[in-house]
Amino acid sequence: MGYQLDFGALSGYLGLFLQGLWVTLGLTAISATLGIALSIGGAATARSGPKWARASVLAYVELIRNTPFIVQMFFIFFGLPSLGLKLTALQAAALAMTINLTAYATEIVRAGIEAVPPGQPEAGAALGIRPATVFLWVVLPQALANVYPALVSQIVMTMLESAVVSQIAVTDLTHVADLIQSRTYRAFETYFVITLVYLALAAGLRRLFALAGRRLIAGRLK
């Protein structure tokens, strides 16, 4: 007799599914908020900071972009305690996701800044406006508008990559799926549902950011 699908076997685990969902969303929100904020500072430093600071930012970006996320996470969770810095699994996951997103977003924001016509900050300087003010109110809004779709895609990719935090026992969606599968032995049904949830999350985040982008960057694109 062939395999009989039984999605009803998962019905008793709705609370566990929701717990995993909130953990995944929470990690994504924390890493996206901190990562984008830090990337703006990183991009500005890489663009016009002191030579040593520019070199440090570029070295950091290259290090993170050329090493696997899971290795970065393992280094934070398993490696840092050797130096006396012990983090919980959730803290380590949030830190690893933030560090990873910041590196990629720094390059994205830097590209956006470079796309802003140089005449605009020069005009601000000619009017006697402080460079920091010109950057915050003239250059940065246009730069973010130019690369907004790329930033959204990077946030969604970070959310999807968060599935590996289950490797350090963070109770995200993937960890919950592993747990439910081990209890019910319904691997197909469990991972099919989780796949649909990740798909819905990715599509939902893109839709949410698209709606927000219409308000935030309206009229700023070149």
C-alpha positions as a printed Julia matrix, in Angstrom:
222×3 Matrix{Float64}:
  0.0    0.0     0.0
  1.36   3.44   -0.97
  2.07   6.4     1.25
 -1.13   8.02    2.52
 -1.08  11.79    2.97
 -2.35  12.94    6.33
 -2.11  16.68    6.94
 -4.5   16.26    9.84
 -1.64  14.75   11.82
 -0.14  18.26   11.99
 -3.27  19.97   13.32
 -2.21  19.57   16.94
  0.99  21.51   16.37
 -0.45  24.87   15.28
  0.87  26.58   18.4
  4.36  25.27   17.7
  4.13  26.44   14.08
  3.14  29.92   15.24
  6.01  29.99   17.72
  8.47  29.21   14.95
  6.86  31.78   12.71
  7.22  34.55   15.3
 10.85  33.66   15.94
 11.65  33.79   12.23
  9.82  37.11   11.8
 11.44  38.54   14.92
 14.95  37.65   13.79
 14.23  39.12   10.36
 12.89  42.36   11.84
 15.87  42.79   14.17
 18.49  42.03   11.54
 16.77  44.17    8.89
 16.4   47.2    11.17
 19.93  47.08   12.55
 21.49  45.88    9.31
 20.1   48.68    7.14
 20.96  51.32    9.74
 24.53  50.04   10.07
 24.91  49.67    6.32
 24.16  53.37    5.83
 26.99  54.25    8.17
 29.23  51.67    6.53
 28.48  52.95    3.03
 29.09  56.56    4.05
 32.39  55.57    5.66
 33.49  53.52    2.64
 32.62  56.47    0.43
 34.2   59.38    2.26
 35.69  58.25    5.58
 39.35  58.24    6.61
 41.57  55.87    4.68
 41.9   53.39    7.56
 38.12  53.39    8.1
 37.42  52.82    4.39
 39.87  49.92    4.37
 38.25  48.42    7.48
 34.75  48.58    6.0
 35.86  47.08    2.69
 37.76  44.29    4.48
 34.67  43.5     6.58
 32.43  43.42    3.51
 34.8   41.1     1.66
 35.17  38.81    4.67
 31.42  38.37    5.16
 30.53  38.12    1.48
 33.13  35.42    0.88
 32.38  33.12    3.82
 29.28  30.96    4.42
 26.61  32.35    6.72
 26.45  29.13    8.72
 30.2   29.34    9.43
 29.79  32.93   10.61
 26.99  31.84   12.92
 28.98  28.89   14.28
 31.95  31.2    14.94
 29.74  33.56   16.95
 27.91  30.83   18.88
 30.68  28.27   19.39
 33.85  30.31   18.88
 33.28  33.51   20.85
 32.69  31.71   24.19
 36.36  30.71   24.01
 37.13  34.42   24.34
 34.71  34.83   27.23
 31.76  36.14   25.19
 28.9   33.7    25.59
 25.61  34.41   23.81
 22.31  32.58   23.84
 21.33  30.79   20.65
 18.78  33.51   19.86
 21.29  36.32   20.47
 23.91  34.58   18.34
 21.41  34.06   15.5
 20.29  37.71   15.58
 23.9   38.94   15.65
 24.98  36.66   12.81
 22.04  37.68   10.64
 22.68  41.38   11.35
 26.38  41.11   10.55
 25.65  39.21    7.33
 22.92  41.57    6.13
 24.99  44.65    6.97
 27.84  43.55    4.71
 25.63  42.98    1.68
 23.5   46.06    2.31
 26.6   48.24    2.69
 27.61  47.52   -0.89
 24.04  48.06   -2.09
 23.73  51.44   -0.35
 27.19  52.47   -1.54
 26.11  51.81   -5.12
 23.03  53.95   -4.52
 25.12  56.82   -3.17
 27.43  56.67   -6.16
 24.4   56.85   -8.48
 23.36  60.25   -7.08
 24.57  63.05   -9.41
 27.66  64.67   -7.83
 26.32  68.11   -8.67
 23.76  67.88   -5.87
 26.17  67.67   -2.91
 28.37  70.22   -4.67
 25.41  72.59   -4.88
 24.75  72.07   -1.18
 28.37  72.89   -0.37
 28.18  76.01   -2.53
 25.17  77.15   -0.5
 27.1   76.67    2.73
 25.09  73.66    3.92
 26.98  71.25    6.13
 28.06  68.05    4.31
 26.34  65.84    6.91
 23.06  67.7     6.35
 23.36  67.4     2.58
 24.05  63.69    2.92
 21.12  62.99    5.26
 18.46  65.07    3.51
 19.56  65.15   -0.14
 21.92  62.29   -1.03
 20.71  59.47    1.23
 16.98  59.59    0.34
 17.81  59.43   -3.37
 20.4   56.71   -2.83
 17.93  54.53   -0.93
 15.29  55.12   -3.57
 17.7   54.0    -6.29
 18.52  50.71   -4.58
 15.27  50.06   -2.7
 14.33  46.9    -4.67
 17.81  45.45   -4.08
 17.58  46.14   -0.35
 14.18  44.45   -0.19
 15.54  41.41   -1.99
 18.46  41.23    0.44
 16.13  41.36    3.44
 14.02  38.55    1.98
 17.16  36.5     1.3
 18.24  37.01    4.9
 14.86  35.79    6.1
 15.19  32.65    3.96
 18.78  32.07    5.11
 17.56  32.23    8.72
 16.49  28.6     8.28
 20.02  27.54    9.23
 19.71  29.04   12.73
 17.95  25.79   13.6
 21.46  24.28   13.63
 22.12  26.02   16.95
 18.7   25.05   18.35
 16.88  28.32   17.74
 13.18  27.44   17.58
 12.51  29.02   14.2
 10.25  27.54   11.52
 12.82  25.0    10.36
 13.62  23.84   13.87
  9.9   23.49   14.59
  9.47  21.48   11.38
 12.27  19.12   12.41
 10.68  18.68   15.81
  7.2   18.01   14.44
  8.55  15.57   11.84
 10.39  13.66   14.56
  7.17  13.32   16.53
  4.71  12.53   13.74
  6.96  10.84   11.14
  5.05  12.85    8.51
  8.08  14.31    6.7
  6.34  15.1     3.41
  3.41  16.92    5.0
  5.57  18.8     7.5
  8.14  20.14    5.06
  5.49  20.81    2.43
  3.68  23.08    4.88
  6.91  24.78    5.95
  7.84  25.35    2.31
  4.5   27.05    1.72
  4.98  29.18    4.84
  8.42  30.38    3.69
  6.97  31.09    0.24
  4.13  33.09    1.77
  6.55  34.99    4.01
  8.81  35.91    1.09
  5.89  37.04   -1.09
  4.28  38.86    1.83
  7.45  40.74    2.74
  8.01  41.81   -0.86
  4.41  43.02   -1.06
  4.66  44.86    2.26
  7.88  46.61    1.29
  6.46  47.46   -2.14
  3.5   49.21   -0.51
  5.77  50.99    1.96
  8.14  51.99   -0.84
  5.38  53.78   -2.73
  5.0   56.13    0.21
  8.6   56.43    1.3
 10.35  56.89   -2.04
  7.61  58.44   -4.16
  9.08  61.11   -6.41
 12.68  60.37   -5.43
 13.65  58.05   -8.25
 15.56  59.63  -11.09
